[in-house]
Amino acid sequence: MSSPPTSDVGFVQQGQVDWVSLSNTVIPLTIDILARLQGAGVQAITYAGALQLTSNFKLPELGRRRLWDAIQRLSVYNGASNLLYFGVGHRSLFRTLTETVSGLKCIALCSCLGEMHDETVAARILSALWHEVGYLEDYEPSLLQFRALIKACGGALATSPFPELANKLFPPSASSQPNICSDPQDVAKALKGLFDITMGVKKSITVIGGYDCAFIAAVAHWIFNLSVYVEDENGDPFFSSSVSSHPVQPSSAQVHIKYADVSRRAGIVISQSTYILKDPKELLLYMPDERLLHLRRRVSWDHCLYSVFGQTFVELKSLGTALGQLLGAVARISLALAEGEVSVRDQHSPDREGYIDFAEGSYGHGFIDSTRRIFPELSSPTLQQTMRSILPMSLGQAETKYEESMLCFRRSCVCSACTKRSSELRTYCLCHLAVTLVDLITAVSAFHIKTDFVLHPTFDGLKAFYARNDPSHFRQTGPLNPPLEMSSRRPILRRIKDTDVVEQLLEEALFLFTGTHSKRQDTLISKPRTALCASGICVFIEGMISMSTRADLLRRIHVIPGCIGRLNPGNAISVPREYDSVMDVLKWPNSTMQTLEIIRPKPSSPAISTEPVLQQELPALHDDTPLKSRTLEMTAEVIESGDAGEIIFFYRISTASGEVIVPPGKVTWGVLRKTGLINCDGASCSPRPTDFAKLFTVKTGWSLDEKKADEMELPWDACLDWGHIRYSELGRLAAFAVQYQTEDDEVSDRRRMKNRAILRTQECTRCCIRQTGDTQDANGEISIYHLI
């Protein structure tokens, strides 16, 4: 539909509800609608009750048009083989609600609540609203059902003007402290006051209290098109809607908002049209995690750094030369790590093994372009020029500039850590803020946001990135326990510290845009996840769309408002089921692919010159016939996990002789680890003459076990050249999955053999052979290096 709906469901009663009549009403729900309800986890009685609840307010034409425009922005993105979708599906319950006036009003109420509150708090507000309008408790949905309804409408307003308006309605003091929500019952009473204005029962209301005043004001202005006047704690006005181009006055405003500490009741005049928003003290009994009580505030990318970090960011920006040199040095150092420059070989070897940021916008010129694109506050020509001036420098010179910049920040910083003086005034640290900027630029440059409109970050998300880079702010139970670390003393970039890094990259994206984690319950079994959904935002890895061995593609994290859904691609009228997360297979099944056939090096092979060469390859020892794509077939599959809200997704690569399972999360982690490990500049490739003896060539097959290695009498650091599949992306993926799966397996009591996969880009064979010898194991075990 190109315009909002005008028809309505037939069972909703207007005015006073006749519960006897309503309880005997036959609701016409088709099997299709029932299936959509079931797919979203919403019961039919919840659906009926929610639509009846919306009869208590009217949605004006302007509010309806604003909401409809936001709905029209929502999109959907199909996963591999169309088995899963991400976003708002065309046959979801949400789309059913958009077909009627009552459904649209339900979206307005639930999406506004869910955009600014945690889903559990929003559900409690709906429950309190049910009682506030006088509905019978016998027909009241459970909190879990209200939460499922909030979730079904989640993300609808994430890219609309509503969150940006709500952010403007917070008082200036709100940026320096946690924005805790108010008591759900008080919020429900204030919402009922707004309802009464739209129904003509009341002319105006006054709302006094804490930060949920911003929510009430935003709903009143953006949804109900009411005149709003807002005062801060000192009685100073900072927002006033306009009527006929003239700002509204407090005496004529339909909604008068006053921020105040309501624990001190002196001077507060109470009337039937006055609503007090008190602190949610009792909620702490049910929700011990105080972070769930935080209101979600989105802040525009245009000014987010100043809005969150205030004067500290101004001071950092005033040190323009040092800041530009630091960001330019990071761009230069990350370029060396990403492209495997020879200068990285010795000093940065540990850093290189843990480097994963291969997204094009994460290093070199791409990093500098990302700085300007992501944060307009850092787009000044002078800063950009300073950054670019560092790129032509050597790696050592860039490191020196980094250290000089950090020293400059430390000398200028007034925080207690840098001054070595204790202070009750808690301020941000210039050094850690600079590192946080690098962390954010690197992370966000890998995000692909699937919407035509801007999705802004949250206050809590930006603060969490700072907290994980500042030891004085970090807590073990903090929102982002850092799987990656950055040093403020030397330029070490985002080192890997945990094998669950793929899920943690998803969690940091989710937290940045929602201020909350996914709703994961701790279990004894680790469940590596490849897609997450919470608070109306869905994040997933590139492997959910397509799988390859390209690290620059697999480093992408996709973000889209909506949820995770499953469809039957063979059924055009399939009804989706919705999930909270997608998992890898818990236990990676062993490959059944054919055993390798290997060609040994010939004694008469020409000697290798030790002189520098320019991209000169070793003599080909394998059959140059490329792998035929028809010998391999890859399919995507899904399996219900058995746990609520979870589904398992994986690929299966098959040949005539066997198959290998490809879990997208595990293989993504492997590709990021195994790419670019070889330092080769194409000009100084000079292996030792004896290296040629350990080069073997794969002719056919896929897997290598210890028995085969014994038969071939392979040396402990043999290199297997997979040149015959180099131009087949599916072949490379199959070979990598087979070898990476068994890399750390113990396969014999007599000795161990490790298959070590190395993904090649443009590195020559000479350098591959040389560096595998430099990384030998001293444990006496066989290490077979697969050059894929």
Coordinates of C-alpha atoms in Angstrom, one line a residue, residues 169-609:
L169 CA 13.8 16.5 24.6
F170 CA 16.2 15.4 27.2
P171 CA 17.5 18.2 29.4
P172 CA 21.2 19.3 29.1
S173 CA 22.1 17.6 32.4
A174 CA 21.1 14.2 31.0
S175 CA 24.3 13.7 29.1
S176 CA 26.4 13.5 32.3
Q177 CA 24.5 10.7 34.1
P178 CA 22.6 7.5 33.4
N179 CA 19.1 8.1 31.9
I180 CA 17.0 5.9 34.1
C181 CA 13.4 5.2 33.1
S182 CA 10.5 6.1 35.4
D183 CA 8.1 3.7 37.2
P184 CA 6.0 1.8 34.5
Q185 CA 2.7 2.6 36.3
D186 CA 3.5 6.3 36.3
V187 CA 4.4 6.2 32.6
A188 CA 1.1 4.4 31.9
K189 CA -0.9 7.0 33.7
A190 CA 0.8 9.8 31.7
L191 CA 0.1 7.9 28.4
K192 CA -3.5 7.6 29.5
G193 CA -3.5 11.4 29.9
L194 CA -2.3 11.8 26.3
F195 CA -5.0 9.3 25.2
D196 CA -7.6 11.5 27.0
I197 CA -6.5 14.6 25.1
T198 CA -6.8 12.8 21.7
M199 CA -10.3 11.6 22.7
G200 CA -11.4 15.1 23.9
V201 CA -11.8 14.0 27.6
K202 CA -9.0 16.5 28.7
K203 CA -7.7 19.7 27.3
S204 CA -4.2 19.6 28.7
I205 CA -1.9 17.8 31.1
T206 CA 1.2 18.5 33.1
V207 CA 3.9 15.8 33.4
I208 CA 6.6 16.3 36.1
G209 CA 9.5 14.0 36.9
G210 CA 12.5 12.2 35.5
Y211 CA 13.9 11.3 32.1
D212 CA 10.8 9.5 30.8
C213 CA 9.4 13.0 30.4
A214 CA 11.3 13.0 27.1
F215 CA 9.4 9.9 26.0
I216 CA 6.0 11.4 26.9
A217 CA 6.9 14.6 25.1
A218 CA 8.2 12.8 22.0
V219 CA 5.0 10.7 21.7
A220 CA 2.8 13.7 22.3
H221 CA 4.6 15.8 19.6
W222 CA 5.5 13.2 16.9
I223 CA 2.6 10.7 17.2
F224 CA -0.3 12.7 18.5
N225 CA 0.7 16.1 17.0
L226 CA -0.1 17.9 20.3
S227 CA 1.5 21.2 21.4
V228 CA 4.3 20.6 23.8
Y229 CA 6.3 22.9 26.1
V230 CA 9.3 21.5 28.0
E231 CA 11.2 23.0 30.9
D232 CA 14.5 21.8 32.5
E233 CA 15.1 21.3 36.3
N234 CA 15.7 25.1 36.7
G235 CA 12.4 26.0 35.1
D236 CA 14.1 27.3 31.9
P237 CA 12.4 26.3 28.7
F238 CA 14.4 24.5 26.0
F239 CA 11.7 23.1 23.7
S240 CA 8.5 24.5 22.5
S241 CA 6.4 23.2 19.5
S242 CA 5.0 25.8 17.1
V243 CA 1.4 26.6 16.3
S244 CA 1.0 28.8 13.1
S245 CA 4.8 29.5 13.2
H246 CA 4.5 30.9 16.7
P247 CA 6.1 29.0 19.7
V248 CA 3.5 27.6 22.1
Q249 CA 3.4 29.1 25.6
P250 CA 3.1 27.0 28.8
S251 CA -0.4 28.3 29.5
S252 CA -1.7 27.2 26.0
A253 CA 0.4 24.0 25.6
Q254 CA -1.6 20.8 25.6
V255 CA 1.3 18.9 27.2
H256 CA 3.5 20.8 29.7
I257 CA 6.7 18.9 30.7
K258 CA 8.7 19.9 33.8
Y259 CA 11.9 18.0 34.7
A260 CA 12.2 17.9 38.5
D261 CA 13.4 15.7 41.4
V262 CA 10.1 14.4 42.5
S263 CA 11.5 12.9 45.7
R264 CA 11.3 16.5 46.9
R265 CA 7.5 17.2 46.6
A266 CA 7.7 20.8 48.0
G267 CA 6.3 23.3 45.5
I268 CA 4.7 20.6 43.2
V269 CA 1.0 21.3 42.7
I270 CA -1.0 18.1 42.2
S271 CA -4.2 18.1 40.2
Q272 CA -6.3 15.6 38.1
S273 CA -4.3 16.6 35.0
T274 CA -0.9 16.4 36.7
Y275 CA 1.2 13.2 36.4
I276 CA 4.3 12.5 38.5
L277 CA 7.0 10.2 37.0
K278 CA 8.8 8.7 40.0
D279 CA 12.0 6.6 40.0
P280 CA 11.5 2.8 39.3
K281 CA 12.7 1.6 42.7
E282 CA 10.5 -1.5 42.8
L283 CA 11.7 -2.5 39.3
L284 CA 15.1 -3.2 40.8
L285 CA 13.5 -6.1 42.7
Y286 CA 12.5 -7.8 39.4
M287 CA 15.4 -6.4 37.2
P288 CA 18.6 -6.4 39.2
D289 CA 20.6 -5.3 36.1
E290 CA 20.3 -1.5 36.3
R291 CA 21.4 -1.2 32.6
L292 CA 18.0 -2.6 31.6
L293 CA 16.4 0.5 33.2
H294 CA 18.3 2.9 30.9
L295 CA 16.4 4.8 28.3
R296 CA 17.7 4.4 24.8
R297 CA 18.9 7.7 23.3
R298 CA 20.1 7.9 19.7
V299 CA 22.5 10.7 18.9
S300 CA 23.2 11.9 15.4
W301 CA 26.5 10.9 13.8
D302 CA 26.9 14.6 12.9
H303 CA 27.6 15.6 16.5
C304 CA 27.8 12.4 18.5
L305 CA 31.4 12.8 19.8
Y306 CA 30.7 16.1 21.3
S307 CA 27.3 15.1 22.6
V308 CA 28.7 12.1 24.5
F309 CA 32.3 13.1 25.4
G310 CA 31.7 16.9 25.7
Q311 CA 34.6 19.2 26.6
T312 CA 37.2 16.3 26.5
F313 CA 36.5 15.8 22.8
V314 CA 36.8 19.6 22.3
E315 CA 40.2 19.5 23.9
L316 CA 41.3 16.5 21.9
K317 CA 40.2 18.1 18.7
S318 CA 42.1 21.3 19.6
L319 CA 45.3 19.2 19.5
G320 CA 44.7 18.8 15.8
T321 CA 48.2 18.0 14.7
A322 CA 48.7 15.3 17.3
L323 CA 45.2 13.8 16.6
G324 CA 45.8 13.8 12.8
Q325 CA 49.2 12.2 13.2
L326 CA 47.8 9.5 15.5
L327 CA 44.9 8.6 13.1
G328 CA 47.3 8.7 10.2
A329 CA 49.8 6.5 12.0
V330 CA 47.0 3.9 12.7
A331 CA 46.0 4.0 9.0
R332 CA 49.7 3.4 8.0
I333 CA 50.3 0.6 10.6
S334 CA 47.1 -1.2 9.8
L335 CA 47.9 -1.0 6.1
A336 CA 51.2 -2.8 6.8
L337 CA 49.4 -5.5 8.8
A338 CA 46.6 -5.9 6.3
E339 CA 48.9 -6.2 3.3
G340 CA 51.6 -8.2 5.0
E341 CA 54.4 -5.8 4.4
V342 CA 57.9 -7.3 4.8
S343 CA 58.7 -4.7 7.6
V344 CA 56.0 -6.3 9.8
R345 CA 57.8 -9.7 9.7
D346 CA 59.9 -9.3 12.9
Q347 CA 58.7 -6.6 15.2
H348 CA 54.9 -7.0 14.6
S349 CA 54.6 -10.8 14.1
P350 CA 52.4 -11.3 17.1
D351 CA 50.2 -8.4 16.1
R352 CA 49.9 -9.7 12.6
E353 CA 48.7 -13.1 13.7
G354 CA 45.8 -11.5 15.6
Y355 CA 44.9 -8.8 13.0
I356 CA 41.4 -9.3 11.6
D357 CA 40.3 -5.9 10.3
F358 CA 40.4 -6.5 6.5
A359 CA 37.4 -4.4 5.6
E360 CA 38.5 -1.9 3.0
G361 CA 37.6 1.0 5.2
S362 CA 39.7 -0.2 8.1
Y363 CA 43.3 0.5 6.9
G364 CA 45.3 2.9 4.7
H365 CA 43.4 5.5 2.7
G366 CA 40.1 3.6 3.5
F367 CA 40.6 4.3 7.2
I368 CA 41.1 8.0 6.6
D369 CA 38.0 8.1 4.3
S370 CA 36.0 6.2 7.0
T371 CA 37.1 8.8 9.6
R372 CA 35.5 11.6 7.6
R373 CA 32.4 9.6 6.5
I374 CA 31.5 8.2 9.9
F375 CA 32.3 11.2 12.1
P376 CA 31.7 14.6 10.3
E377 CA 33.3 16.2 13.4
L378 CA 36.6 14.9 12.2
S379 CA 36.3 16.0 8.6
S380 CA 38.2 19.2 8.6
P381 CA 40.6 19.6 5.6
T382 CA 43.6 20.3 7.9
L383 CA 43.0 17.1 9.9
Q384 CA 42.5 15.0 6.8
Q385 CA 45.7 16.5 5.3
T386 CA 47.7 15.6 8.4
M387 CA 46.4 12.1 8.3
R388 CA 47.3 11.6 4.7
S389 CA 50.8 13.0 5.2
I390 CA 51.7 10.0 7.4
L391 CA 50.7 7.3 4.8
P392 CA 53.9 7.7 2.7
M393 CA 56.1 7.2 5.8
S394 CA 57.8 3.9 6.7
L395 CA 56.3 1.7 9.4
G396 CA 58.9 2.8 11.9
Q397 CA 58.3 6.4 11.3
A398 CA 54.5 5.9 11.7
E399 CA 55.1 4.2 15.0
T400 CA 57.2 7.2 16.2
K401 CA 54.3 9.6 15.2
Y402 CA 51.9 7.5 17.1
E403 CA 54.0 7.5 20.3
E404 CA 54.6 11.3 19.9
S405 CA 50.9 11.9 19.7
M406 CA 50.1 9.8 22.8
L407 CA 52.8 11.7 24.7
C408 CA 51.2 15.0 23.7
F409 CA 47.8 13.8 24.8
R410 CA 49.2 12.6 28.1
R411 CA 50.8 15.9 28.8
S412 CA 47.6 17.8 28.1
C413 CA 45.2 15.5 29.9
V414 CA 43.9 16.4 33.3
C415 CA 42.4 13.1 34.3
S416 CA 43.7 11.4 37.5
A417 CA 45.5 8.7 35.6
C418 CA 47.6 11.0 33.5
T419 CA 48.3 13.6 36.2
K420 CA 48.9 10.9 38.9
R421 CA 46.7 12.9 41.2
S422 CA 43.4 11.7 42.8
S423 CA 40.4 13.8 42.0
E424 CA 36.7 13.5 42.8
L425 CA 35.9 15.0 39.4
R426 CA 35.6 12.2 37.0
T427 CA 36.6 13.2 33.5
Y428 CA 37.4 11.4 30.3
C429 CA 41.0 10.7 29.4
L430 CA 42.4 12.2 26.2
C431 CA 44.6 9.2 25.6
H432 CA 41.8 6.7 26.0
L433 CA 39.4 8.9 24.0
A434 CA 41.9 8.9 21.1
V435 CA 42.1 5.1 21.3
T436 CA 38.3 4.9 21.5
L437 CA 38.0 6.9 18.2
V438 CA 40.3 4.4 16.5
D439 CA 38.3 1.5 17.9
L440 CA 35.0 3.1 16.7
I441 CA 36.3 3.9 13.2
T442 CA 37.7 0.4 12.8
A443 CA 34.6 -1.2 14.0
V444 CA 32.0 0.9 12.2
S445 CA 33.9 0.9 8.9
A446 CA 33.1 -2.8 8.7
F447 CA 29.4 -2.3 9.2
H448 CA 27.0 -2.5 6.3
I449 CA 23.8 -0.9 7.4
K450 CA 20.9 -2.2 5.2
T451 CA 18.7 0.8 5.2
D452 CA 18.3 3.8 2.9
F453 CA 18.1 6.0 5.9
V454 CA 20.5 6.7 8.7
L455 CA 20.6 4.5 11.8
H456 CA 22.2 6.5 14.6
P457 CA 24.2 5.1 17.5
T458 CA 23.1 5.2 21.1
F459 CA 24.6 7.1 24.0
D460 CA 25.2 3.9 26.0
G461 CA 26.8 2.2 23.0
L462 CA 29.3 5.0 22.4
K463 CA 30.1 5.2 26.1
A464 CA 30.6 1.4 26.2
F465 CA 33.3 1.7 23.5
Y466 CA 35.1 4.2 25.7
A467 CA 34.7 2.1 28.9
R468 CA 36.4 -0.9 27.3
N469 CA 39.4 1.2 26.3
D470 CA 39.8 2.9 29.7
P471 CA 40.8 0.5 32.5
S472 CA 39.4 2.9 35.1
H473 CA 35.9 2.6 33.5
F474 CA 36.1 -1.1 32.7
R475 CA 34.3 -3.7 34.9
Q476 CA 34.3 -7.4 34.5
T477 CA 30.6 -7.3 34.1
G478 CA 30.7 -4.3 31.8
P479 CA 28.6 -4.1 28.7
L480 CA 31.5 -4.8 26.3
N481 CA 34.0 -7.1 27.8
P482 CA 36.7 -6.4 25.2
P483 CA 37.5 -9.4 23.0
L484 CA 39.9 -7.0 21.3
E485 CA 42.4 -4.6 22.9
M486 CA 44.2 -1.5 21.8
S487 CA 47.2 -0.2 23.6
S488 CA 47.6 3.5 24.5
R489 CA 51.4 3.0 24.9
R490 CA 52.2 1.5 21.5
P491 CA 50.3 1.0 18.3
I492 CA 49.0 -2.5 18.7
L493 CA 45.7 -2.9 16.9
R494 CA 42.7 -4.8 18.1
R495 CA 44.4 -8.0 19.1
I496 CA 42.4 -11.3 19.2
K497 CA 41.9 -12.6 22.7
D498 CA 39.0 -15.0 22.4
T499 CA 37.9 -17.7 19.9
D500 CA 34.3 -16.4 20.1
V501 CA 35.4 -13.2 18.4
V502 CA 32.8 -13.5 15.6
E503 CA 29.9 -13.4 18.1
Q504 CA 31.6 -10.6 20.0
L505 CA 31.9 -8.5 16.9
L506 CA 28.2 -9.0 16.5
E507 CA 27.6 -8.0 20.1
E508 CA 29.6 -4.8 19.8
A509 CA 27.6 -3.8 16.7
L510 CA 24.3 -4.7 18.5
F511 CA 25.3 -2.7 21.6
L512 CA 26.3 0.4 19.6
F513 CA 22.9 0.6 18.0
T514 CA 20.7 -0.6 20.9
G515 CA 22.6 0.0 24.1
T516 CA 21.8 -3.6 25.1
H517 CA 23.0 -7.1 24.6
S518 CA 21.2 -9.9 22.9
K519 CA 18.9 -11.9 25.3
R520 CA 21.2 -14.8 25.7
Q521 CA 20.9 -17.0 28.8
D522 CA 24.1 -18.4 30.1
T523 CA 24.5 -22.1 29.4
L524 CA 27.1 -24.7 30.0
I525 CA 27.5 -25.2 26.3
S526 CA 29.1 -22.5 24.2
K527 CA 26.9 -21.6 21.3
P528 CA 28.8 -19.7 18.6
R529 CA 26.3 -17.4 16.9
T530 CA 26.3 -15.8 13.5
A531 CA 23.3 -13.5 13.7
L532 CA 21.6 -11.7 16.6
C533 CA 18.5 -9.7 17.1
A534 CA 17.5 -7.5 20.0
S535 CA 15.5 -4.3 20.6
G536 CA 14.4 -4.2 16.9
I537 CA 17.9 -4.4 15.5
C538 CA 19.3 -7.4 13.6
V539 CA 23.1 -7.9 13.1
F540 CA 24.6 -10.8 11.1
I541 CA 27.9 -11.8 9.4
E542 CA 28.5 -11.8 5.7
G543 CA 28.6 -15.6 5.8
M544 CA 24.8 -15.7 6.3
I545 CA 24.5 -14.2 2.7
S546 CA 27.4 -15.9 0.9
M547 CA 30.5 -17.8 1.9
S548 CA 34.0 -17.4 0.5
T549 CA 37.6 -17.2 1.5
R550 CA 37.9 -13.5 1.0
A551 CA 38.7 -11.8 4.4
D552 CA 37.7 -8.4 3.1
L553 CA 34.2 -9.7 2.5
L554 CA 33.8 -11.9 5.6
R555 CA 34.9 -9.1 7.9
R556 CA 31.6 -7.3 7.2
I557 CA 28.9 -7.0 9.8
H558 CA 25.4 -6.3 8.4
V559 CA 23.0 -4.2 10.4
I560 CA 19.2 -3.8 9.7
P561 CA 16.1 -2.8 11.7
G562 CA 13.8 -5.8 12.1
C563 CA 14.2 -9.4 13.1
I564 CA 15.5 -12.8 12.0
G565 CA 12.9 -14.9 10.1
R566 CA 12.8 -18.3 8.4
L567 CA 10.9 -19.0 5.2
N568 CA 10.2 -22.0 3.1
P569 CA 11.6 -21.0 -0.3
G570 CA 9.6 -23.6 -2.1
N571 CA 6.3 -22.2 -0.9
A572 CA 5.2 -18.8 -2.2
I573 CA 2.7 -18.3 0.7
S574 CA 5.1 -19.5 3.4
V575 CA 4.6 -17.8 6.8
P576 CA 7.8 -16.8 8.6
R577 CA 9.0 -18.0 12.0
E578 CA 11.0 -15.4 13.9
Y579 CA 14.1 -16.1 15.9
D580 CA 16.5 -14.2 18.3
S581 CA 19.7 -15.8 17.0
V582 CA 21.3 -18.1 14.5
M583 CA 24.0 -20.5 15.5
D584 CA 26.8 -22.6 14.0
V585 CA 26.7 -26.3 14.4
L586 CA 27.8 -27.1 17.9
K587 CA 30.0 -30.0 16.9
W588 CA 31.7 -29.8 13.6
P589 CA 31.2 -33.2 11.8
N590 CA 34.4 -34.8 10.3
S591 CA 34.8 -34.4 6.6
T592 CA 34.2 -37.4 4.4
M593 CA 36.0 -35.9 1.4
Q594 CA 38.5 -38.0 -0.7
T595 CA 42.0 -38.4 0.5
L596 CA 44.7 -36.3 -1.1
E597 CA 46.9 -37.5 -4.0
I598 CA 50.3 -35.7 -3.7
I599 CA 53.1 -35.2 -6.2
R600 CA 56.6 -35.3 -4.6
P601 CA 59.3 -32.9 -5.8
K602 CA 61.6 -34.3 -8.5
P603 CA 65.3 -34.5 -7.7
S604 CA 66.1 -33.1 -11.1
S605 CA 64.0 -29.9 -10.5
P606 CA 66.1 -26.8 -11.2
A607 CA 67.7 -25.1 -8.3
I608 CA 66.1 -22.0 -7.0
S609 CA 68.1 -18.8 -7.3

